[in-house]
Amino acid sequence: DPEADLTYATRGYFENGGRQVYVCRVASASSRTASTAFGPHFTVQATGPGRWGERVYARIEPGSSGLGFRFRVAYYESEPVGDPFDWFEDAAIGVAPAYAEDFDELVLDAASPDYWERQLAGAKLVRLVREPAAPPDTAPEFGSRRLTGGDDGAALGEDDFDGGAAAEREPRGLAALAECQDVALVLVPGASIEVARRVIAHCESLCHCFAVLDAPRELPAGFVPREAIGASSRAALYAPWLLVRDLADPRRSRAVPPGGHVAGVYVRT
């Protein structure tokens, strides 16, 4: 997205020496996850909440060699023109998805290396969920379905960045990073001062990561960083914003938060 601060922060990170990045999506607490049923015992769910999941299409059919079943998924970045299920019939004539996954010859035997739960553990777009009460030899119903019911929810608030309020769902936001020991630097490009305080609290609670923060684009008169975000050995705040080439129009310059560029220098040095 050439309009997103995250895009420029990630680009600046790699251009200045960054090597690996995890991008975590923050979702509203009122968002909902798209899903669809494949029979009475199986549900296909998008891997995250939001309306994006309503542009996911799934097909379950017999395995190519007659063994087990085949599970295919297609995701479209925008509403596809024509019938997206044509792609499952013939990729040469159907509308090509932006991203697709194909898992073939999945079996119900939990001892097999091709056991469906084991093979689908790495799926990026969806999860195939079997009801706990279903018999272990129960297979999903064959057919083609579009996922429905996804919703972005209300506008993001500061609490959504914490991401751990609802016990009945998987952790989101900063809470999703709590168990990831690989993350040493945490950034939320262009975030408000209140969100910056949440990032600092997250890093201080874990003790293995450091917050790289962006000052406001227009610094208020008399702005004092220690008064704005507090004193912390787990955070640094950077200003001013940087002028870079606009990705949407290279003839123009664009002001972007400096944190991503600075984080790349951290890694390089």
Short mmCIF file of N, CA and C in Angstrom, two decimals, residues 2 48 80 102 106 111 115 153 206 219 225 249 251:
data_model
loop_
_atom_site.label_atom_id
_atom_site.label_comp_id
_atom_site.label_asym_id
_atom_site.label_seq_id
_atom_site.Cartn_x
_atom_site.Cartn_y
_atom_site.Cartn_z
N PRO A 2 0.92 2.00 -1.08
CA PRO A 2 1.81 3.17 -1.15
C PRO A 2 1.37 4.32 -0.27
N GLY A 48 -7.63 -14.97 10.25
CA GLY A 48 -7.73 -13.74 11.03
C GLY A 48 -9.05 -13.07 10.77
N PRO A 80 -13.72 -10.62 -7.21
CA PRO A 80 -13.37 -11.14 -8.53
C PRO A 80 -14.47 -10.92 -9.57
N ASP A 102 -2.92 -25.36 -1.84
CA ASP A 102 -3.42 -26.64 -2.34
C ASP A 102 -2.84 -27.76 -1.49
N LEU A 106 -5.08 -35.72 1.71
CA LEU A 106 -5.15 -35.63 3.16
C LEU A 106 -5.96 -36.80 3.69
N ALA A 111 -2.09 -41.30 12.61
CA ALA A 111 -0.73 -41.83 12.65
C ALA A 111 0.00 -41.61 11.33
N TYR A 115 -1.80 -36.99 7.62
CA TYR A 115 -2.99 -36.67 8.42
C TYR A 115 -3.36 -35.21 8.20
N GLY A 153 -15.18 -4.56 12.02
CA GLY A 153 -15.54 -4.00 13.32
C GLY A 153 -15.36 -2.49 13.38
N LEU A 206 8.44 -7.72 29.02
CA LEU A 206 9.11 -8.91 28.47
C LEU A 206 10.61 -8.90 28.70
N LEU A 219 5.71 18.47 15.84
CA LEU A 219 5.98 18.48 17.28
C LEU A 219 5.30 19.70 17.92
N PRO A 225 10.06 14.65 25.17
CA PRO A 225 9.82 13.20 25.06
C PRO A 225 9.62 12.49 26.38
N ASP A 249 3.91 8.14 -6.59
CA ASP A 249 4.30 9.13 -7.60
C ASP A 249 5.75 9.54 -7.34
N ARG A 251 7.70 11.40 -8.61
CA ARG A 251 8.03 12.81 -8.83
C ARG A 251 7.87 13.63 -7.54
#
